[in-house]
GROMACS .gro file of C-alpha atoms in nm:
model
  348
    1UNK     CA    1  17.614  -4.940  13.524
    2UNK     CA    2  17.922  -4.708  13.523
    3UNK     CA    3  18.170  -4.822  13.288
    4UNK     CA    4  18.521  -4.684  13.343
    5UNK     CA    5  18.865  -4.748  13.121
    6UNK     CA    6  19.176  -4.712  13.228
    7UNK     CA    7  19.382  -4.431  13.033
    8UNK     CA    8  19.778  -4.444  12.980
    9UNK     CA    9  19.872  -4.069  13.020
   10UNK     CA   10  20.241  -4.169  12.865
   11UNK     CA   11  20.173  -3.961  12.547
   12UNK     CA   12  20.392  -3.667  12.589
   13UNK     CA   13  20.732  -3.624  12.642
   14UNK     CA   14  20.944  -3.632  12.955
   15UNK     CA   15  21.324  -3.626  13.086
   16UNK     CA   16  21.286  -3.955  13.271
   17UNK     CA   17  21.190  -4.118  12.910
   18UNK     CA   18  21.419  -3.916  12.708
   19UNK     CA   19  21.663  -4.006  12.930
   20UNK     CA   20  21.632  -4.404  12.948
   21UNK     CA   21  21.455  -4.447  12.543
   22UNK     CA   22  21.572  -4.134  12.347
   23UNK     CA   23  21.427  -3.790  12.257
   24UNK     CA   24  21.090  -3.762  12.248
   25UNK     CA   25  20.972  -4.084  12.352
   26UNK     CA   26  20.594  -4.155  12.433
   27UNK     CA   27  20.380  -4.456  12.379
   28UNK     CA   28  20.359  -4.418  11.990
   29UNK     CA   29  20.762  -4.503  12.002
   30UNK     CA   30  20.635  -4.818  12.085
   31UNK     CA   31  20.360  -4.838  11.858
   32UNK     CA   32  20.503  -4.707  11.565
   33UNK     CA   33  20.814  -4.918  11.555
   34UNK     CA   34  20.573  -5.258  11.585
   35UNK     CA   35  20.614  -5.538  11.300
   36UNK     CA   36  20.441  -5.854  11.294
   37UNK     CA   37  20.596  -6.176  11.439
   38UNK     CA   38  20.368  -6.428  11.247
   39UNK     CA   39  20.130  -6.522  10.985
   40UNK     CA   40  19.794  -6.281  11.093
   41UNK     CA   41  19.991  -6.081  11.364
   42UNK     CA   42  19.828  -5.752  11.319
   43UNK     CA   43  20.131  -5.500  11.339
   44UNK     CA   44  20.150  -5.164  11.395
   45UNK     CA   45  19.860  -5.054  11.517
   46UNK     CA   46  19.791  -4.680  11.338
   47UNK     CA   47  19.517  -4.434  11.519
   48UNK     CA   48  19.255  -4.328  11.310
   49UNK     CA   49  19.341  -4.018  11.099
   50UNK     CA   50  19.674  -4.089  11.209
   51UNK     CA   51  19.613  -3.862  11.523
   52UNK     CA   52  19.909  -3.932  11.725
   53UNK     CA   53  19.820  -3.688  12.012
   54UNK     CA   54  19.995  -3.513  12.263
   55UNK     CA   55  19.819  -3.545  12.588
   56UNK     CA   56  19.918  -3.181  12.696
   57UNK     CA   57  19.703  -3.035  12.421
   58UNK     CA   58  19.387  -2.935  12.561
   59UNK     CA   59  19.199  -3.085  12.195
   60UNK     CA   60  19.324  -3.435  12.259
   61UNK     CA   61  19.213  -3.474  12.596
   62UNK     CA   62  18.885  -3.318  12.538
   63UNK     CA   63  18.840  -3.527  12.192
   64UNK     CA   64  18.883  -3.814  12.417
   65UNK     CA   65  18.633  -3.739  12.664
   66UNK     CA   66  18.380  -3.634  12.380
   67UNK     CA   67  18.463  -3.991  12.206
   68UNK     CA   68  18.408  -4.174  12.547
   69UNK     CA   69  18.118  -4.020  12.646
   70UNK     CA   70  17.918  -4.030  12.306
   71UNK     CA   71  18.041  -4.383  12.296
   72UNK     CA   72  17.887  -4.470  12.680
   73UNK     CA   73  18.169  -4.480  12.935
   74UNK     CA   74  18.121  -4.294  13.252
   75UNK     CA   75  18.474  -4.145  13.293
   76UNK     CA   76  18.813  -4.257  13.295
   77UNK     CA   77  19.065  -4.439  13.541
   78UNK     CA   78  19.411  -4.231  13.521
   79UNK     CA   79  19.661  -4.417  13.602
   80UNK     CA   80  19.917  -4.187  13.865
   81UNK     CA   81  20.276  -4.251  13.927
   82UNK     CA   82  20.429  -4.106  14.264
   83UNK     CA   83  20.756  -4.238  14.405
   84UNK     CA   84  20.775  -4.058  14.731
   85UNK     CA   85  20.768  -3.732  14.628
   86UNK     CA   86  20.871  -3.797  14.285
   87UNK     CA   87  20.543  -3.734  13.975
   88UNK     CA   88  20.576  -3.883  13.667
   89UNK     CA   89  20.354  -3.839  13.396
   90UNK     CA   90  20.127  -3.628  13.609
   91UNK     CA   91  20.078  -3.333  13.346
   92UNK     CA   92  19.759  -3.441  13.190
   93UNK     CA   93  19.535  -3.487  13.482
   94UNK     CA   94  19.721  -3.133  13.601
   95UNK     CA   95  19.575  -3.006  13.297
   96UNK     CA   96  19.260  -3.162  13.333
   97UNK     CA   97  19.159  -3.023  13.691
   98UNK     CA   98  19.256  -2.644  13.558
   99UNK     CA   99  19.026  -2.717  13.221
  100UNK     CA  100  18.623  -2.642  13.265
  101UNK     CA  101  18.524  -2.748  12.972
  102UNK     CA  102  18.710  -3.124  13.063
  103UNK     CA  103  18.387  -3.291  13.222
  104UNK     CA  104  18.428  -3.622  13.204
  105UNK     CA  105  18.434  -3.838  13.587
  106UNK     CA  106  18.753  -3.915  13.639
  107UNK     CA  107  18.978  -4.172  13.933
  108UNK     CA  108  19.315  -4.238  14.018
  109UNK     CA  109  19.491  -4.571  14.000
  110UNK     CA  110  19.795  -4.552  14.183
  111UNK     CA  111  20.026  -4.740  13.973
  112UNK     CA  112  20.307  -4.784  14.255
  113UNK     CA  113  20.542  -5.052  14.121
  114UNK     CA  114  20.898  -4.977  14.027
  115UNK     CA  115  20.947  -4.823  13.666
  116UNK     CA  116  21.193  -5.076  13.470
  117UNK     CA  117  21.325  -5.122  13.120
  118UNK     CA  118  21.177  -5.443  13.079
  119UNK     CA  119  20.816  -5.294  13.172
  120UNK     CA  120  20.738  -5.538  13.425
  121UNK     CA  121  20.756  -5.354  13.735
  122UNK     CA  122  21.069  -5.592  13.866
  123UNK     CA  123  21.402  -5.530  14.053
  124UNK     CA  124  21.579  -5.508  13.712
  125UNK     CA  125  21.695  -5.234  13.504
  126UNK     CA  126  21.506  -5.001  13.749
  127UNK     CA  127  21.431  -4.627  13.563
  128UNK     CA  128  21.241  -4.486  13.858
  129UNK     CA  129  21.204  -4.701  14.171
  130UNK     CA  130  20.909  -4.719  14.432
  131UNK     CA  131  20.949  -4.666  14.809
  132UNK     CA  132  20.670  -4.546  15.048
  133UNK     CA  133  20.898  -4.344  15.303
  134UNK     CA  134  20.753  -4.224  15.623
  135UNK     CA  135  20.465  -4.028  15.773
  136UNK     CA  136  20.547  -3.736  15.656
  137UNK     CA  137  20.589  -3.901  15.278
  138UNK     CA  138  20.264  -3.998  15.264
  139UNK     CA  139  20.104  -3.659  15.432
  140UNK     CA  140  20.312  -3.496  15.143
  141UNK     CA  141  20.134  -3.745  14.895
  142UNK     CA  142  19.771  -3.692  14.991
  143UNK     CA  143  19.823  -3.313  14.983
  144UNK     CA  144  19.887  -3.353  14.654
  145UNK     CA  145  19.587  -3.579  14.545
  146UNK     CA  146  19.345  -3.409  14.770
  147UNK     CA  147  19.239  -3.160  14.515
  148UNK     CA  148  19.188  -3.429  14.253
  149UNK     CA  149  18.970  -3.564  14.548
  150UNK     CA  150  18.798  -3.250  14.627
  151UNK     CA  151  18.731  -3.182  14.287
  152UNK     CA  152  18.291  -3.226  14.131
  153UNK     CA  153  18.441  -3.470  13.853
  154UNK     CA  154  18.604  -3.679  14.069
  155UNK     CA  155  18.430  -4.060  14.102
  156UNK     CA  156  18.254  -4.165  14.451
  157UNK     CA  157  18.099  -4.412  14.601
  158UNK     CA  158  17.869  -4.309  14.873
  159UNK     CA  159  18.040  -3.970  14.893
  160UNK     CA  160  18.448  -4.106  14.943
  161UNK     CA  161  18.664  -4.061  14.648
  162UNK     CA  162  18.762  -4.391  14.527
  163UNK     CA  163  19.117  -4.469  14.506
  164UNK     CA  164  19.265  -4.751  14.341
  165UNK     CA  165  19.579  -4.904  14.383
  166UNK     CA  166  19.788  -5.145  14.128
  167UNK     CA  167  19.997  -5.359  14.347
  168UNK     CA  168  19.880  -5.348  14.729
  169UNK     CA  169  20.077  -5.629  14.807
  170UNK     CA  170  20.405  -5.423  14.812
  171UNK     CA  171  20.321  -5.152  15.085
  172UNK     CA  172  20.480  -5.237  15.360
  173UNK     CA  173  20.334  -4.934  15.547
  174UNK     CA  174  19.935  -4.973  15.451
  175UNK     CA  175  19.808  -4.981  15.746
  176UNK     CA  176  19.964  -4.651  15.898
  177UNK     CA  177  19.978  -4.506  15.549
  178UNK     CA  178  19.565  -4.588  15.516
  179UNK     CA  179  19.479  -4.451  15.864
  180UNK     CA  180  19.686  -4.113  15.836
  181UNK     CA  181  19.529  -4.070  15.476
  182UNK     CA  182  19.142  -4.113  15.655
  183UNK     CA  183  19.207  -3.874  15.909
  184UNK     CA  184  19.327  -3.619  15.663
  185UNK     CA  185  19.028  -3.687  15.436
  186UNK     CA  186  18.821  -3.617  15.703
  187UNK     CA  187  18.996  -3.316  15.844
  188UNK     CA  188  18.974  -3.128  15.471
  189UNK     CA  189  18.586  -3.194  15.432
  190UNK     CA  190  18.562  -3.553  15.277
  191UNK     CA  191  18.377  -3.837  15.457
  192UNK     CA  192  18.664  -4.069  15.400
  193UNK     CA  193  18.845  -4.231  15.089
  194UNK     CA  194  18.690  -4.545  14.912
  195UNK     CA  195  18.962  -4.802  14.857
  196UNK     CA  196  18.993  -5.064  14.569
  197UNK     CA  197  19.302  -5.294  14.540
  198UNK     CA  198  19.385  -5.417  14.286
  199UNK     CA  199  19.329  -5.784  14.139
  200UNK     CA  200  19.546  -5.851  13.819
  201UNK     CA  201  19.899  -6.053  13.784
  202UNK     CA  202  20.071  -5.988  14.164
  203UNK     CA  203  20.007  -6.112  14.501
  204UNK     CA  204  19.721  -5.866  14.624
  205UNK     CA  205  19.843  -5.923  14.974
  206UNK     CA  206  19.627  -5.961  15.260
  207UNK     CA  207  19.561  -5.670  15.393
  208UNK     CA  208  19.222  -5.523  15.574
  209UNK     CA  209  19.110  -5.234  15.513
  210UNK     CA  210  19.008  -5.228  15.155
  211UNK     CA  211  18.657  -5.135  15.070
  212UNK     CA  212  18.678  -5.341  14.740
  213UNK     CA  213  18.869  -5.465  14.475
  214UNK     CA  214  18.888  -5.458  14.114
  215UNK     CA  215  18.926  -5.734  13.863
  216UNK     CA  216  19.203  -5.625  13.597
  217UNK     CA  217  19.164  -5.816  13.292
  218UNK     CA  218  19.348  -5.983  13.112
  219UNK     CA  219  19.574  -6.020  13.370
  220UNK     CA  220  19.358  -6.147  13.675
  221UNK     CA  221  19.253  -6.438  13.460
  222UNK     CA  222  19.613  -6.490  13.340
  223UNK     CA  223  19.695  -6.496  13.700
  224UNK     CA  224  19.436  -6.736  13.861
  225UNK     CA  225  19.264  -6.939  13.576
  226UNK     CA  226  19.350  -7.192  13.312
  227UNK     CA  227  19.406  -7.041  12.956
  228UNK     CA  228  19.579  -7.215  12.721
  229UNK     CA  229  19.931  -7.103  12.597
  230UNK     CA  230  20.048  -7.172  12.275
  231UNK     CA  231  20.453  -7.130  12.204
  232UNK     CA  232  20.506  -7.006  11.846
  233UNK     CA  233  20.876  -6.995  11.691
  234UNK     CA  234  20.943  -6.617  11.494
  235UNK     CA  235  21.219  -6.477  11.341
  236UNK     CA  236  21.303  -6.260  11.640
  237UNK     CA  237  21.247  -6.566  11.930
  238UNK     CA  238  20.968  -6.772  12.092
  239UNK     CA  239  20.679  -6.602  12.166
  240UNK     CA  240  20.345  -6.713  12.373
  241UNK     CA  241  19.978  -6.638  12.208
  242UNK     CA  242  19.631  -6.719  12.373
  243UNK     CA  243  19.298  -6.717  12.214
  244UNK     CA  244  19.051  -6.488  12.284
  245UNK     CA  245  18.690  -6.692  12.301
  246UNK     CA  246  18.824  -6.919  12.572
  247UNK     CA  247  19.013  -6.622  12.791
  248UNK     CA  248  18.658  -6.456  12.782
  249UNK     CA  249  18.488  -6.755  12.869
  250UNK     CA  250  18.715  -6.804  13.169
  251UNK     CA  251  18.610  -6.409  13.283
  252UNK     CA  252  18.237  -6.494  13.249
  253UNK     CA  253  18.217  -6.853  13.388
  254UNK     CA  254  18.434  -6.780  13.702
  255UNK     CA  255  18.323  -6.759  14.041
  256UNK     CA  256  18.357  -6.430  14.221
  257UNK     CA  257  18.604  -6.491  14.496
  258UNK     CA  258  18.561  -6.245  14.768
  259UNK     CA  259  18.734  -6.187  15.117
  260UNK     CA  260  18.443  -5.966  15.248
  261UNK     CA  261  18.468  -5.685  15.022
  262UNK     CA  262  18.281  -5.596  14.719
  263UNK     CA  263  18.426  -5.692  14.396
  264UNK     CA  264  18.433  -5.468  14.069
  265UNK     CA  265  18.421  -5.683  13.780
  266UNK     CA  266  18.672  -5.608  13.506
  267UNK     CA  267  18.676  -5.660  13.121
  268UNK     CA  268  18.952  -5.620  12.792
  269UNK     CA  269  18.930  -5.510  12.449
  270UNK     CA  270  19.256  -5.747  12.336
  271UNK     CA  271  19.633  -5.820  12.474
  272UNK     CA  272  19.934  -5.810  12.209
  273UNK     CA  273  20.234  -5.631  12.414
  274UNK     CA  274  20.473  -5.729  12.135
  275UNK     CA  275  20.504  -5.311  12.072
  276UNK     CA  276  20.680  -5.301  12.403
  277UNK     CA  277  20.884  -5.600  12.416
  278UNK     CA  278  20.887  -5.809  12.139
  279UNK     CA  279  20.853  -6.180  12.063
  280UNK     CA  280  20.911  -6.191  12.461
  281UNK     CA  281  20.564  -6.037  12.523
  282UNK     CA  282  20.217  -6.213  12.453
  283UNK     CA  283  19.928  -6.148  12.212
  284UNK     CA  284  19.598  -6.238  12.194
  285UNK     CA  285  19.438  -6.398  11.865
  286UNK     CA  286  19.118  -6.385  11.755
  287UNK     CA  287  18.985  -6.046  11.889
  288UNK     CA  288  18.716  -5.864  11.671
  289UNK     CA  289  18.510  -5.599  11.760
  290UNK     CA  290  18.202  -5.801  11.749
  291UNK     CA  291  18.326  -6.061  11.978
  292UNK     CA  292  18.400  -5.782  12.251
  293UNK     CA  293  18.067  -5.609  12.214
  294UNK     CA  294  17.879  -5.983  12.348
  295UNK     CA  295  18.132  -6.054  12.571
  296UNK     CA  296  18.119  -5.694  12.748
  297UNK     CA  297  17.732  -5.705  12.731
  298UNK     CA  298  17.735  -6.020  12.929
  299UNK     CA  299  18.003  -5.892  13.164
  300UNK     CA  300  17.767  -5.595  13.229
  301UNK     CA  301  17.494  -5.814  13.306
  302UNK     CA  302  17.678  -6.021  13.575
  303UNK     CA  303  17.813  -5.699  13.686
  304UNK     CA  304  17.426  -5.617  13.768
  305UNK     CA  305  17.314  -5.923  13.868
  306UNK     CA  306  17.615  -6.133  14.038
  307UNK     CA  307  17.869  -5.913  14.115
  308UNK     CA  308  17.587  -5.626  14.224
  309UNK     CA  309  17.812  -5.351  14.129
  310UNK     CA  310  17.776  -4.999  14.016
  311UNK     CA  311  18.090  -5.002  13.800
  312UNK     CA  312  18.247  -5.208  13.583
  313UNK     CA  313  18.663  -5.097  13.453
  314UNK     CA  314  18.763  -5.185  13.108
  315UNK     CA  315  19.140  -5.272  13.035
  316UNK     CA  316  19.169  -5.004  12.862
  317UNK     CA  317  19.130  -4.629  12.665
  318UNK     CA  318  19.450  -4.628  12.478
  319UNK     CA  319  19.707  -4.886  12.585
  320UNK     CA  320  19.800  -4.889  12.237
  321UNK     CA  321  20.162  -5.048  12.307
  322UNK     CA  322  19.976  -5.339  12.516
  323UNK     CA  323  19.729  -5.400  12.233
  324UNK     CA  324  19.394  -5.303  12.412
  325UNK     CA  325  19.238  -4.968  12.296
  326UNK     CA  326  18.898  -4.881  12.256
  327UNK     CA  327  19.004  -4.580  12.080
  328UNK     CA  328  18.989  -4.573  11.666
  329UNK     CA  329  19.198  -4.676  11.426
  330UNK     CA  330  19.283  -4.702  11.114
  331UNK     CA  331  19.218  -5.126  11.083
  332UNK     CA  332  18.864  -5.133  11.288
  333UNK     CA  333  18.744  -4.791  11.252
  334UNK     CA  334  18.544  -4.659  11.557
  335UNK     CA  335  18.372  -5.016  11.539
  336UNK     CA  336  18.492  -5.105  11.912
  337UNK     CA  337  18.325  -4.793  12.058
  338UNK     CA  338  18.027  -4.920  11.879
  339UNK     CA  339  18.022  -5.230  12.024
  340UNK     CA  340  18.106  -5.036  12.351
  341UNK     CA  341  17.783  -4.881  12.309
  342UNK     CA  342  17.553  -5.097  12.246
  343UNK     CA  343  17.664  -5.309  12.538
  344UNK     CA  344  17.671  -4.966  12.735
  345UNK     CA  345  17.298  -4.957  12.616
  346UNK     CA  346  17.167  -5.312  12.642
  347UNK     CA  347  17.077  -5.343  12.248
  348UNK     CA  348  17.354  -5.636  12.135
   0.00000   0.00000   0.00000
């Protein structure tokens, strides 16, 4: 079983967020200016050793792949932002390819949704937004993943690169974009791309041509099951909280719902997006790291024996601002990544 989180590259520093949030914005803005909206509400979250990194130092990203490897992931999912032509973010995994002594497996999610001020991917307050152009666009796109692609680290399945993408359901252009992209895989040496789409909180679309998809928890279950909301009043507004036994339960008692691909099962370490947008976001109560190492040991288990999968993504690294991290802190210690590796292991 291959476990893979997803890693947030938004800690360092760019125009675009300078720009639209002030001077040296990253993700710890967010998390440092946090405060608790109710009685229990766990605000800020601090990193352990207060190590608020900066993901173009070469220690941070190679602390991180030392921490996720000793703790039993198999590599990370990076999430990549390209808006036809235009990188954001992309300086980390830059860094990463160029860095030898980086060895940790490594994908791409292409997170191709619209970049807003109300972080929800809309057609409001738009920072940075998405369009897929033409054919020459998307040649101009691949050229610059292919050596990501080409590269030992990179993930495969059966030899093809696997590619993820956040929001299928908005490309317009798949089909033509998909079948260019194979040919050029297979003209520069690869036997073809693997493709994942994306299952979380957007219409997937309907698409062929997808080799499998990914669930992306919390969301997917937020999406498509049946948890139970809860409005609480706060001093800054109404705000919506879910527990986290029964949102688990949902993940491991649902039925895998497949349109003839395969289906990589997905799990969480907690939800509490309040860093981001206040009382208007959602949190999750009730999270320990105890109750995440049995329900990820269980997910790993249907992942092997229902599911029949090889790999297994966990929402997420260091989403510190959306309240799931599996990286330490200064409140549970490295206890997740403990838990994380005894499920990784078998021995909860």
């Amino acid at each position: 079983m291959k476990l893979i989180a997803y890693l947030l590259p938004q800690f360092h520093a760019i125009p675009e967020n300078d720009l639209h949030w002030g001077k040296g914005f990253t993700e710890w803005t967010n998390t440092k200016k946090a405060k608790p909206l109710y009685k229990g509400h766990h605000q800020p979250n601090e990193p352990w050793a207060d190590d608020y990194y900066c993901l173009l130092e070469d220690r941070a990203r190679r602390r991180q792949e030392t921490l996720a490897a000793a703790y039993g992931l198999h590599g990370f999912c990076y999430y990549h932002y390209w808006f036809k032509g235009k990188k954001l973010l992309e300086k980390p995994l830059e860094l990463k390819l160029r860095d030898p002594l980086s060895t940790l497996p490594f994908c791409l999610s292409w997170a191709n949704e619209s970049w807003t001020r109300k972080w929800d991917g809309g057609s409001h307050e738009i920072i940075q937004k998405q369009t897929y152009g033409t054919e020459k666009d998307w040649k101009e796109h691949f050229e610059y993943v292919l050596p990501f692609f080409q590269d030992s680290r990179y993930v495969r399945v059966g030899g093809k690169p696997l590619f993820v993408i956040y929001r299928p359901g908005d490309i317009g252009c798949w089909n033509e974009m998909r079948s260019l992209w194979e040919k050029l895989a297979v003209k520069n040496g690869l036997d073809g791309i693997y493709w994942v789409r994306t299952l979380g909180g957007f219409q997937a679309g309907s698409q062929k041509g997808f080799d499998a998809s990914v669930e992306f928890e919390p969301h997917y279950t937020f999406a498509t099951g049946s948890p139970t909301w809860r409005r609480l009043k706060t001093a800054d507004g109404p705000h919506l909280v879910v527990d986290y036994d029964p949102l688990w339960m949902e993940i491991l008692n649902r039925s895998i719902r497949r349109e003839g691909e395969a289906i990589l099962p997905g799990a969480f370490v907690g939800w509490d997006n309040t860093p981001r947008i206040g009382s208007r976001g959602q949190s999750c109560l009730g999270a320990t790291p105890e109750k995440f190492g049995w329900y990820l040991s269980r997910q790993i288990r249907r992942a092997k024996e229902l599911y029949r999968s090889e790999f297994l993504f966990i929402n997420a690294w260091n989403e510190w601002a959306e309240g799931t991290y599996l990286e330490p802190d200064r409140r549970h210690g490295f206890r997740y990544l403990e838990e994380l590796k005894k499920a990784a292991q078998g021995t909860d």
